[in-house]
Amino acid sequence: MTDAQQPQQPREPTSPDEELLEAETLAITSQLSDDARVDRVAEELRIGFDALAGVGRAVSIFGSARTPADHPHYAQARDLARRLGEEGFAILTGGGPGIMEAANRGARDAGAASIGLGIDLPMEQGMNEWVGLPLNFHYFFTRKVMFVRYASAFVVCPGGFGTLDEMFEAATLRQTEKIRHFPIVLYGSDYWRGLTDWLRDPMQAEGMVSPGDVDLLELTDDPDRVLELVRDVEHRRPRRHDAASG
């Protein structure tokens, strides 16, 4: 057996997500039982539900953590978040730098609730200074529940794998009607048009998705169009908190 074929020694997991997902392998060491893992997941959901109860109308904004503050995408995200905040929407982001920081900053510009849903990652840089309500999650999937459950829409600014992950999660939920009346806005047509073109051809053209599925994604550069979409959905999908307080 060569050195390359020698089994690797188990190592400590770098995150609770890895501990959970690698639990059936010998790659990591862990003393947790499945019952303990279930309890940890349930506690994380409970903390999120308690913290965000009554948040009212909100929009989740996604985008790259790598976008510098002097980039046009940063300014566009900040301005859009400010305008949404002035309309009475709380802003939910991943709480990190880049586009997330810009959106939280725009919320603070408007005096709106600025919420950061952070994730436990080895390379994570922590919450940006513009987050008013910080929540940290161990698991991506519990965090995703909060982004969808407490938002009226997703605004997807230019970003990478994490941004695409959130966008396609919402698109799948819409396509399968797990959620309805939930706009998914691709904000930045120059950046996203190549993706939507590919979704239409070859994906839709070859029958991999149904006609109309790609139209679940709204491509725009116009902040007024975003405001129109989120205003419209509030009439179709009122929030419990708003109904109780109205």
Coordinates of N, CA and C in Angstrom, one line a residue:
M1 N 0.9 -1.2 0.0 CA 0.0 0.0 0.0 C 0.9 1.2 0.0
T2 N 0.7 2.1 -1.0 CA 1.5 3.4 -1.0 C 1.0 4.3 0.0
D3 N 1.8 5.4 0.2 CA 1.5 6.4 1.2 C 0.1 7.1 0.8
A4 N -0.1 7.2 -0.5 CA -1.3 7.9 -0.9 C -2.6 7.0 -0.6
Q5 N -2.3 5.7 -0.5 CA -3.5 4.8 -0.2 C -3.7 4.6 1.3
Q6 N -2.8 5.1 2.1 CA -2.9 4.9 3.5 C -4.2 5.6 4.0
P7 N -5.0 5.0 4.9 CA -6.2 5.7 5.4 C -5.8 6.9 6.2
Q8 N -6.5 8.0 6.0 CA -6.2 9.2 6.8 C -6.7 9.1 8.2
Q9 N -5.9 9.7 9.2 CA -6.3 9.6 10.6 C -7.5 10.6 10.8
P10 N -8.5 10.2 11.6 CA -9.6 11.0 11.8 C -9.2 12.4 12.5
R11 N -9.9 13.4 12.1 CA -9.5 14.8 12.6 C -10.7 15.4 13.2
E12 N -10.5 16.5 14.0 CA -11.6 17.2 14.6 C -12.4 17.9 13.5
P13 N -13.7 17.9 13.5 CA -14.5 18.7 12.5 C -14.2 20.2 12.6
T14 N -14.2 20.8 11.5 CA -14.0 22.3 11.5 C -15.2 23.1 11.7
S15 N -16.4 22.5 11.7 CA -17.7 23.2 11.9 C -18.7 22.2 12.3
P16 N -19.8 22.6 12.9 CA -20.9 21.7 13.2 C -21.6 21.1 12.0
D17 N -21.6 21.9 10.9 CA -22.1 21.4 9.6 C -21.3 20.2 9.2
E18 N -19.9 20.3 9.2 CA -19.1 19.2 8.8 C -19.3 18.0 9.8
E19 N -19.4 18.3 11.0 CA -19.6 17.2 12.0 C -20.9 16.4 11.7
L20 N -21.9 17.1 11.3 CA -23.2 16.5 11.0 C -23.1 15.7 9.7
L21 N -22.6 16.3 8.6 CA -22.6 15.7 7.3 C -21.5 14.6 7.1
E22 N -20.5 14.6 7.9 CA -19.4 13.5 7.9 C -19.6 12.5 9.0
A23 N -20.7 12.5 9.7 CA -20.9 11.6 10.8 C -20.9 10.2 10.5
E24 N -21.2 9.8 9.2 CA -21.2 8.4 8.8 C -19.9 8.0 8.2
T25 N -18.9 8.8 8.2 CA -17.6 8.5 7.7 C -16.6 8.4 8.8
L26 N -15.4 8.0 8.5 CA -14.3 7.9 9.5 C -13.4 9.1 9.4
A27 N -13.8 10.1 8.6 CA -12.9 11.3 8.4 C -12.7 12.1 9.6
I28 N -13.7 12.2 10.5 CA -13.7 13.1 11.6 C -13.9 12.3 12.9
T29 N -13.5 12.9 14.0 CA -13.8 12.4 15.3 C -15.0 13.2 15.9
S30 N -15.9 12.5 16.6 CA -17.0 13.1 17.2 C -17.6 12.2 18.2
Q31 N -18.0 12.8 19.4 CA -18.6 12.1 20.5 C -20.1 12.3 20.5
L32 N -20.7 13.1 19.5 CA -22.1 13.4 19.5 C -22.9 12.2 19.0
S33 N -24.1 12.0 19.7 CA -25.0 11.0 19.2 C -26.0 11.7 18.2
D34 N -26.8 10.9 17.5 CA -27.8 11.5 16.6 C -28.8 12.2 17.4
D35 N -29.2 11.7 18.6 CA -30.1 12.4 19.4 C -29.6 13.8 19.8
A36 N -28.3 13.9 20.1 CA -27.7 15.2 20.5 C -27.7 16.1 19.2
R37 N -27.5 15.6 18.1 CA -27.5 16.4 16.9 C -28.9 16.9 16.6
V38 N -29.9 16.1 16.8 CA -31.3 16.6 16.6 C -31.6 17.7 17.6
D39 N -31.2 17.5 18.8 CA -31.4 18.5 19.8 C -30.8 19.9 19.4
R40 N -29.6 19.8 18.9 CA -28.8 21.0 18.5 C -29.5 21.7 17.4
V41 N -30.0 20.9 16.4 CA -30.7 21.5 15.3 C -32.0 22.2 15.8
A42 N -32.8 21.5 16.6 CA -34.0 22.0 17.1 C -33.8 23.3 17.9
E43 N -32.7 23.3 18.7 CA -32.4 24.5 19.5 C -32.1 25.7 18.6
E44 N -31.4 25.4 17.5 CA -31.0 26.5 16.6 C -32.3 27.1 15.9
L45 N -33.2 26.2 15.5 CA -34.5 26.7 15.0 C -35.3 27.5 16.0
R46 N -35.3 27.0 17.2 CA -36.1 27.7 18.3 C -35.5 29.1 18.5
I47 N -34.2 29.2 18.6 CA -33.6 30.5 18.8 C -33.9 31.5 17.7
G48 N -33.8 31.0 16.5 CA -34.1 31.8 15.3 C -35.6 32.3 15.3
F49 N -36.5 31.3 15.6 CA -37.9 31.7 15.6 C -38.2 32.7 16.7
D50 N -37.6 32.5 17.9 CA -37.9 33.5 19.0 C -37.3 34.9 18.6
A51 N -36.1 34.9 18.1 CA -35.5 36.2 17.8 C -36.2 37.0 16.7
L52 N -36.7 36.3 15.7 CA -37.3 37.0 14.5 C -38.8 37.0 14.6
A53 N -39.5 36.5 15.6 CA -40.9 36.6 15.8 C -41.3 38.1 15.8
G54 N -42.3 38.4 15.0 CA -42.8 39.8 15.0 C -41.9 40.8 14.2
V55 N -41.0 40.3 13.3 CA -40.1 41.2 12.6 C -41.0 41.9 11.5
G56 N -42.1 41.4 11.1 CA -43.0 42.0 10.2 C -42.5 41.9 8.7
R57 N -42.7 42.9 7.9 CA -42.3 42.8 6.5 C -40.8 42.9 6.4
A58 N -40.2 42.0 5.6 CA -38.7 42.0 5.4 C -38.4 41.5 4.0
V59 N -37.2 41.8 3.6 CA -36.6 41.4 2.3 C -35.3 40.8 2.6
S60 N -35.0 39.6 2.0 CA -33.6 39.1 2.1 C -32.8 39.5 0.9
I61 N -31.6 40.0 1.2 CA -30.7 40.5 0.1 C -29.4 39.7 0.2
F62 N -29.0 39.1 -1.0 CA -27.8 38.3 -1.1 C -26.8 38.9 -2.1
G63 N -25.6 38.5 -1.9 CA -24.6 39.0 -2.8 C -23.2 38.7 -2.3
S64 N -22.2 39.0 -3.1 CA -20.8 38.6 -2.7 C -20.3 39.3 -1.5
A65 N -19.6 38.5 -0.7 CA -18.8 39.0 0.4 C -17.6 39.7 0.0
R66 N -17.2 39.6 -1.3 CA -15.9 40.1 -1.8 C -16.1 41.5 -2.5
T67 N -17.3 42.0 -2.5 CA -17.5 43.3 -3.2 C -16.9 44.4 -2.4
P68 N -16.0 45.2 -2.9 CA -15.4 46.3 -2.1 C -16.4 47.5 -2.0
A69 N -16.2 48.3 -1.0 CA -17.2 49.4 -0.7 C -17.2 50.5 -1.9
D70 N -16.1 50.5 -2.7 CA -16.1 51.5 -3.8 C -16.6 50.9 -5.1
H71 N -17.2 49.7 -5.1 CA -17.7 49.1 -6.3 C -19.1 49.6 -6.5
P72 N -19.5 49.8 -7.8 CA -20.9 50.2 -8.1 C -21.9 49.2 -7.5
H73 N -21.6 47.9 -7.5 CA -22.6 47.0 -7.0 C -22.9 47.2 -5.5
Y74 N -21.9 47.7 -4.7 CA -22.1 48.0 -3.3 C -23.0 49.2 -3.2
A75 N -22.8 50.2 -4.0 CA -23.6 51.4 -3.9 C -25.1 51.1 -4.3
Q76 N -25.2 50.2 -5.3 CA -26.6 49.9 -5.8 C -27.3 49.1 -4.7
A77 N -26.6 48.2 -4.0 CA -27.3 47.4 -3.0 C -27.6 48.3 -1.8
R78 N -26.7 49.2 -1.4 CA -27.0 50.1 -0.3 C -28.2 50.9 -0.6
D79 N -28.3 51.5 -1.8 CA -29.4 52.4 -2.2 C -30.7 51.6 -2.2
L80 N -30.7 50.4 -2.8 CA -31.9 49.6 -2.8 C -32.4 49.2 -1.4
A81 N -31.5 48.8 -0.5 CA -31.9 48.5 0.9 C -32.4 49.7 1.6
R82 N -31.8 50.9 1.3 CA -32.4 52.1 1.9 C -33.8 52.4 1.5
R83 N -34.0 52.2 0.2 CA -35.4 52.5 -0.3 C -36.4 51.4 0.2
L84 N -36.0 50.2 0.3 CA -36.9 49.2 0.9 C -37.1 49.5 2.4
G85 N -36.1 49.9 3.1 CA -36.2 50.3 4.5 C -37.2 51.5 4.7
E86 N -37.1 52.4 3.8 CA -38.1 53.6 3.8 C -39.5 53.1 3.6
E87 N -39.7 52.0 2.9 CA -41.0 51.5 2.7 C -41.5 50.6 3.8
G88 N -40.7 50.5 4.9 CA -41.1 49.7 6.0 C -40.6 48.3 6.1
F89 N -39.7 47.9 5.2 CA -39.2 46.6 5.2 C -37.9 46.4 6.0
A90 N -37.9 45.4 6.9 CA -36.6 45.0 7.5 C -35.7 44.4 6.4
I91 N -34.4 44.4 6.6 CA -33.5 43.9 5.7 C -32.8 42.7 6.4
L92 N -32.8 41.5 5.7 CA -32.1 40.3 6.2 C -30.9 40.1 5.2
T93 N -29.7 39.9 5.8 CA -28.6 39.5 5.0 C -27.8 38.4 5.8
G94 N -26.7 37.9 5.1 CA -25.9 37.0 5.8 C -25.0 37.6 6.8
G95 N -25.0 38.9 7.0 CA -24.3 39.6 8.0 C -22.8 39.9 7.8
G96 N -22.3 39.4 6.6 CA -20.9 39.6 6.4 C -20.5 40.8 5.6
P97 N -19.3 40.9 5.0 CA -18.9 42.1 4.3 C -19.5 42.1 2.9
G98 N -19.0 43.1 2.1 CA -19.4 43.2 0.7 C -20.8 43.6 0.5
I99 N -21.6 42.9 -0.3 CA -23.0 43.2 -0.6 C -23.8 43.2 0.7
M100 N -23.5 42.2 1.5 CA -24.3 42.0 2.8 C -24.1 43.3 3.6
E101 N -22.9 43.8 3.7 CA -22.6 45.0 4.5 C -23.4 46.2 3.9
A102 N -23.3 46.3 2.5 CA -24.0 47.4 1.8 C -25.5 47.4 2.2
A103 N -26.1 46.2 2.1 CA -27.6 46.1 2.4 C -27.9 46.5 3.8
N104 N -27.1 46.0 4.8 CA -27.3 46.3 6.2 C -27.1 47.8 6.4
R105 N -26.1 48.4 5.7 CA -25.9 49.8 5.8 C -27.0 50.6 5.3
G106 N -27.6 50.2 4.1 CA -28.7 50.9 3.6 C -29.9 50.8 4.5
A107 N -30.1 49.7 5.2 CA -31.2 49.6 6.1 C -31.0 50.6 7.3
R108 N -29.8 50.7 7.8 CA -29.5 51.6 8.8 C -29.7 53.1 8.4
D109 N -29.3 53.4 7.1 CA -29.6 54.7 6.5 C -31.0 55.1 6.6
A110 N -31.9 54.1 6.5 CA -33.4 54.4 6.5 C -34.0 54.2 7.9
G111 N -33.2 53.8 8.9 CA -33.7 53.6 10.2 C -34.6 52.3 10.3
A112 N -34.3 51.4 9.3 CA -35.1 50.1 9.3 C -34.3 49.1 10.1
A113 N -35.0 48.0 10.4 CA -34.4 46.9 11.1 C -33.3 46.3 10.2
S114 N -32.1 46.1 10.7 CA -31.0 45.6 9.9 C -30.5 44.3 10.6
I115 N -30.8 43.2 10.0 CA -30.6 41.8 10.6 C -29.6 41.1 9.8
G116 N -28.7 40.4 10.6 CA -27.6 39.6 10.0 C -27.7 38.2 10.5
L117 N -27.8 37.3 9.5 CA -27.9 35.8 9.9 C -26.6 35.2 9.5
G118 N -25.7 35.2 10.4 CA -24.3 34.7 10.2 C -24.2 33.2 10.2
I119 N -23.1 32.7 9.7 CA -22.9 31.2 9.6 C -21.5 30.9 10.2
D120 N -21.4 29.8 10.9 CA -20.2 29.3 11.5 C -19.3 28.7 10.4
L121 N -18.3 29.4 9.9 CA -17.4 28.9 8.9 C -15.9 29.2 9.4
P122 N -15.0 28.3 9.0 CA -13.6 28.5 9.3 C -13.0 29.8 8.9
M123 N -13.5 30.3 7.7 CA -12.9 31.5 7.1 C -13.8 32.8 7.3
E124 N -14.9 32.6 8.1 CA -15.9 33.7 8.2 C -15.3 34.9 8.9
Q125 N -15.6 36.1 8.5 CA -15.0 37.3 9.0 C -15.9 38.0 10.0
G126 N -17.0 37.4 10.4 CA -17.8 38.0 11.5 C -18.8 39.0 11.0
M127 N -19.6 39.5 11.8 CA -20.7 40.4 11.5 C -20.2 41.8 11.1
N128 N -20.8 42.4 10.1 CA -20.4 43.7 9.7 C -21.0 44.7 10.8
E129 N -20.4 45.9 10.8 CA -20.8 46.9 11.8 C -22.2 47.5 11.7
W130 N -22.9 47.2 10.6 CA -24.2 47.8 10.3 C -25.3 46.9 10.7
V131 N -25.0 45.7 11.2 CA -26.0 44.8 11.7 C -26.6 45.2 13.0
G132 N -27.9 45.4 13.1 CA -28.5 45.8 14.4 C -28.9 44.6 15.2
L133 N -29.4 43.5 14.5 CA -29.8 42.3 15.2 C -29.0 41.1 14.6
P134 N -27.9 40.7 15.3 CA -27.1 39.6 14.8 C -27.6 38.2 15.3
L135 N -27.6 37.3 14.5 CA -27.9 35.9 14.8 C -26.9 35.0 14.1
N136 N -26.3 34.1 14.9 CA -25.3 33.2 14.3 C -25.9 31.8 14.2
F137 N -25.6 31.1 13.1 CA -26.1 29.7 12.9 C -25.0 28.8 12.7
H138 N -25.1 27.5 13.2 CA -24.2 26.5 12.9 C -24.4 25.8 11.6
Y139 N -25.7 25.8 11.2 CA -26.1 25.0 10.0 C -26.7 25.8 8.9
F140 N -26.2 25.5 7.7 CA -26.7 26.3 6.5 C -28.3 26.1 6.4
F141 N -28.8 24.9 6.6 CA -30.2 24.7 6.3 C -31.1 25.3 7.4
T142 N -30.7 25.5 8.6 CA -31.5 26.2 9.6 C -31.5 27.7 9.2
R143 N -30.4 28.2 8.8 CA -30.3 29.6 8.4 C -31.1 29.9 7.2
K144 N -31.2 28.9 6.2 CA -32.0 29.1 5.0 C -33.5 29.2 5.4
V145 N -33.9 28.4 6.4 CA -35.3 28.5 6.8 C -35.7 30.0 7.2
M146 N -34.8 30.6 8.0 CA -35.0 32.0 8.4 C -35.1 33.0 7.3
F147 N -34.2 32.8 6.3 CA -34.2 33.7 5.2 C -35.5 33.7 4.4
V148 N -36.1 32.5 4.3 CA -37.4 32.3 3.5 C -38.6 32.7 4.4
R149 N -38.6 32.1 5.6 CA -39.8 32.2 6.5 C -40.1 33.7 6.8
Y150 N -39.1 34.5 7.0 CA -39.3 35.9 7.5 C -39.2 36.9 6.4
A151 N -39.0 36.5 5.1 CA -38.9 37.5 4.0 C -40.1 37.4 3.2
S152 N -40.4 38.5 2.5 CA -41.4 38.6 1.5 C -40.9 38.4 0.1
A153 N -39.6 38.5 -0.1 CA -38.9 38.4 -1.4 C -37.4 38.2 -1.2
F154 N -36.8 37.7 -2.2 CA -35.3 37.6 -2.3 C -34.8 38.6 -3.3
V155 N -33.8 39.4 -3.0 CA -33.1 40.2 -4.0 C -31.7 39.6 -4.1
V156 N -31.3 39.2 -5.3 CA -30.1 38.5 -5.5 C -29.1 39.4 -6.3
C157 N -28.2 40.0 -5.6 CA -27.2 40.9 -6.2 C -26.0 40.0 -6.7
P158 N -25.1 40.6 -7.5 CA -24.0 39.8 -8.0 C -23.2 39.1 -6.9
G159 N -23.0 37.8 -7.1 CA -22.3 37.0 -6.1 C -21.8 35.7 -6.6
G160 N -21.3 34.8 -5.7 CA -20.7 33.6 -6.1 C -21.6 32.3 -5.7
F161 N -20.9 31.3 -5.3 CA -21.6 30.0 -5.0 C -22.6 30.1 -3.9
G162 N -22.3 30.8 -2.9 CA -23.3 31.0 -1.8 C -24.5 31.7 -2.2
T163 N -24.3 32.8 -3.0 CA -25.4 33.5 -3.6 C -26.3 32.7 -4.5
L164 N -25.7 31.9 -5.3 CA -26.4 31.0 -6.2 C -27.2 29.9 -5.4
D165 N -26.5 29.5 -4.4 CA -27.2 28.5 -3.5 C -28.5 29.0 -3.0
E166 N -28.5 30.2 -2.4 CA -29.7 30.8 -1.9 C -30.7 31.0 -3.0
M167 N -30.3 31.5 -4.1 CA -31.2 31.8 -5.2 C -31.9 30.5 -5.7
F168 N -31.1 29.5 -6.0 CA -31.7 28.3 -6.5 C -32.5 27.5 -5.5
E169 N -32.2 27.7 -4.2 CA -33.1 27.1 -3.1 C -34.5 27.7 -3.2
A170 N -34.5 29.1 -3.3 CA -35.8 29.8 -3.4 C -36.5 29.4 -4.7
A171 N -35.8 29.3 -5.8 CA -36.4 28.9 -7.1 C -37.0 27.6 -7.1
T172 N -36.3 26.6 -6.4 CA -36.9 25.3 -6.3 C -38.2 25.3 -5.4
L173 N -38.1 26.1 -4.3 CA -39.3 26.2 -3.5 C -40.5 26.8 -4.3
R174 N -40.2 27.8 -5.1 CA -41.3 28.3 -5.9 C -41.8 27.3 -7.0
Q175 N -40.8 26.7 -7.7 CA -41.2 25.7 -8.7 C -42.1 24.6 -8.2
T176 N -41.8 24.1 -7.0 CA -42.5 23.0 -6.4 C -43.7 23.5 -5.5
E177 N -43.9 24.8 -5.5 CA -45.0 25.4 -4.8 C -45.0 25.2 -3.3
K178 N -43.8 25.0 -2.8 CA -43.6 25.0 -1.3 C -43.8 26.4 -0.8
I179 N -43.5 27.4 -1.6 CA -43.8 28.8 -1.2 C -44.5 29.4 -2.5
R180 N -45.4 30.4 -2.3 CA -46.0 31.1 -3.4 C -46.0 32.6 -3.1
H181 N -46.2 33.3 -4.2 CA -46.2 34.8 -4.1 C -44.9 35.3 -3.4
F182 N -43.8 34.8 -4.0 CA -42.5 35.2 -3.4 C -41.5 35.6 -4.5
P183 N -41.4 36.9 -4.8 CA -40.5 37.3 -5.9 C -39.0 36.9 -5.6
I184 N -38.4 36.5 -6.7 CA -36.9 36.3 -6.7 C -36.3 37.2 -7.7
V185 N -35.7 38.2 -7.3 CA -35.2 39.3 -8.2 C -33.7 39.1 -8.4
L186 N -33.3 39.0 -9.6 CA -31.9 39.0 -10.0 C -31.5 40.5 -10.3
Y187 N -30.8 41.1 -9.4 CA -30.6 42.6 -9.5 C -29.2 42.8 -10.1
G188 N -29.2 43.2 -11.4 CA -28.0 43.5 -12.1 C -28.0 42.7 -13.4
S189 N -28.6 43.2 -14.4 CA -28.9 42.4 -15.6 C -27.6 42.0 -16.4
D190 N -26.6 42.9 -16.4 CA -25.3 42.6 -17.0 C -24.7 41.4 -16.4
Y191 N -24.8 41.3 -15.1 CA -24.1 40.1 -14.4 C -24.9 38.9 -14.6
W192 N -26.3 38.9 -14.5 CA -27.1 37.7 -14.4 C -27.6 37.3 -15.8
R193 N -27.5 38.1 -16.8 CA -28.2 37.7 -18.1 C -27.6 36.4 -18.7
G194 N -26.3 36.2 -18.5 CA -25.8 35.0 -19.0 C -26.4 33.7 -18.4
L195 N -26.7 33.8 -17.1 CA -27.3 32.7 -16.4 C -28.7 32.5 -16.9
T196 N -29.5 33.6 -17.0 CA -30.9 33.4 -17.4 C -30.9 32.9 -18.9
D197 N -30.0 33.4 -19.7 CA -29.9 32.9 -21.1 C -29.7 31.3 -21.1
W198 N -28.8 30.9 -20.2 CA -28.5 29.5 -20.2 C -29.6 28.7 -19.6
L199 N -30.4 29.2 -18.7 CA -31.5 28.5 -18.2 C -32.6 28.4 -19.2
R200 N -32.7 29.3 -20.2 CA -33.7 29.2 -21.2 C -33.2 28.3 -22.3
D201 N -31.9 28.3 -22.6 CA -31.3 27.4 -23.7 C -29.8 27.2 -23.3
P202 N -29.6 25.9 -22.9 CA -30.3 24.7 -23.2 C -31.3 24.2 -22.2
M203 N -31.3 24.7 -21.0 CA -32.1 24.0 -19.9 C -33.6 23.9 -20.3
Q204 N -34.3 25.0 -20.5 CA -35.7 25.0 -20.8 C -35.9 24.5 -22.2
A205 N -35.0 24.8 -23.2 CA -35.2 24.4 -24.6 C -35.2 22.8 -24.7
E206 N -34.4 22.2 -23.8 CA -34.3 20.7 -23.8 C -35.3 20.1 -22.9
G207 N -36.2 20.8 -22.3 CA -37.2 20.3 -21.5 C -36.8 19.9 -20.1
M208 N -35.7 20.4 -19.6 CA -35.3 20.1 -18.2 C -36.1 20.8 -17.2
V209 N -36.7 21.9 -17.5 CA -37.6 22.6 -16.7 C -38.9 23.0 -17.5
S210 N -39.9 23.3 -16.8 CA -41.2 23.5 -17.5 C -41.2 24.9 -18.1
P211 N -42.0 25.2 -19.2 CA -42.2 26.5 -19.7 C -42.7 27.4 -18.5
G212 N -42.1 28.6 -18.4 CA -42.5 29.5 -17.3 C -41.6 29.4 -16.1
D213 N -40.9 28.3 -15.9 CA -40.1 28.1 -14.6 C -39.0 29.2 -14.6
V214 N -38.4 29.5 -15.7 CA -37.4 30.5 -15.7 C -37.9 31.9 -15.4
D215 N -39.2 32.1 -15.7 CA -39.8 33.4 -15.4 C -40.1 33.6 -13.9
L216 N -39.8 32.6 -13.1 CA -39.9 32.8 -11.6 C -38.7 33.7 -11.2
L217 N -37.7 33.9 -12.0 CA -36.6 34.8 -11.7 C -36.8 36.1 -12.5
E218 N -36.9 37.2 -11.8 CA -37.1 38.5 -12.4 C -35.8 39.2 -12.5
L219 N -35.4 39.5 -13.7 CA -34.2 40.2 -14.0 C -34.4 41.7 -14.2
T220 N -33.7 42.5 -13.4 CA -33.9 43.9 -13.5 C -32.7 44.7 -12.9
D221 N -32.6 46.0 -13.4 CA -31.7 46.9 -12.8 C -32.4 48.1 -12.1
D222 N -33.7 48.0 -12.1 CA -34.6 49.1 -11.7 C -35.1 49.0 -10.3
P223 N -34.6 49.8 -9.3 CA -35.1 49.7 -8.0 C -36.6 49.9 -7.8
D224 N -37.2 50.8 -8.7 CA -38.6 50.9 -8.7 C -39.4 49.7 -9.0
R225 N -38.8 48.8 -9.9 CA -39.4 47.6 -10.2 C -39.4 46.6 -9.0
V226 N -38.3 46.6 -8.2 CA -38.2 45.8 -7.0 C -39.2 46.2 -6.0
L227 N -39.3 47.5 -5.8 CA -40.3 48.1 -4.9 C -41.7 47.7 -5.3
E228 N -42.0 47.7 -6.6 CA -43.3 47.3 -7.1 C -43.6 45.9 -6.8
L229 N -42.6 45.0 -7.0 CA -42.8 43.6 -6.7 C -43.1 43.3 -5.3
V230 N -42.3 43.9 -4.4 CA -42.5 43.6 -3.0 C -43.8 44.2 -2.4
R231 N -44.2 45.4 -2.9 CA -45.4 46.0 -2.5 C -46.6 45.0 -2.9
D232 N -46.5 44.5 -4.2 CA -47.6 43.7 -4.7 C -47.7 42.4 -3.9
V233 N -46.6 41.8 -3.5 CA -46.7 40.5 -2.8 C -47.3 40.7 -1.4
E234 N -47.1 41.9 -0.8 CA -47.7 42.1 0.5 C -49.2 42.0 0.5
H235 N -49.8 42.4 -0.6 CA -51.3 42.3 -0.7 C -51.7 40.8 -0.8
R236 N -50.8 40.0 -1.4 CA -51.2 38.6 -1.7 C -50.8 37.7 -0.5
R237 N -49.8 38.1 0.3 CA -49.2 37.3 1.3 C -48.9 38.1 2.6
P238 N -50.0 38.6 3.2 CA -49.8 39.5 4.4 C -49.2 38.7 5.5
R239 N -48.4 39.4 6.3 CA -47.7 38.8 7.5 C -48.6 38.8 8.7
R240 N -48.4 37.7 9.5 CA -49.2 37.6 10.7 C -49.0 38.8 11.6
H241 N -47.8 39.3 11.8 CA -47.5 40.4 12.6 C -48.2 41.6 12.2
D242 N -48.2 41.9 10.9 CA -48.9 43.1 10.4 C -50.4 43.0 10.6
A243 N -51.0 41.8 10.4 CA -52.4 41.6 10.5 C -52.8 41.8 12.0
A244 N -51.9 41.3 12.9 CA -52.3 41.4 14.3 C -52.2 42.9 14.8
S245 N -51.2 43.7 14.2 CA -51.0 45.0 14.7 C -51.9 46.0 13.9
G246 N -52.5 45.6 12.8 CA -53.3 46.5 12.0 C -54.7 46.7 12.5

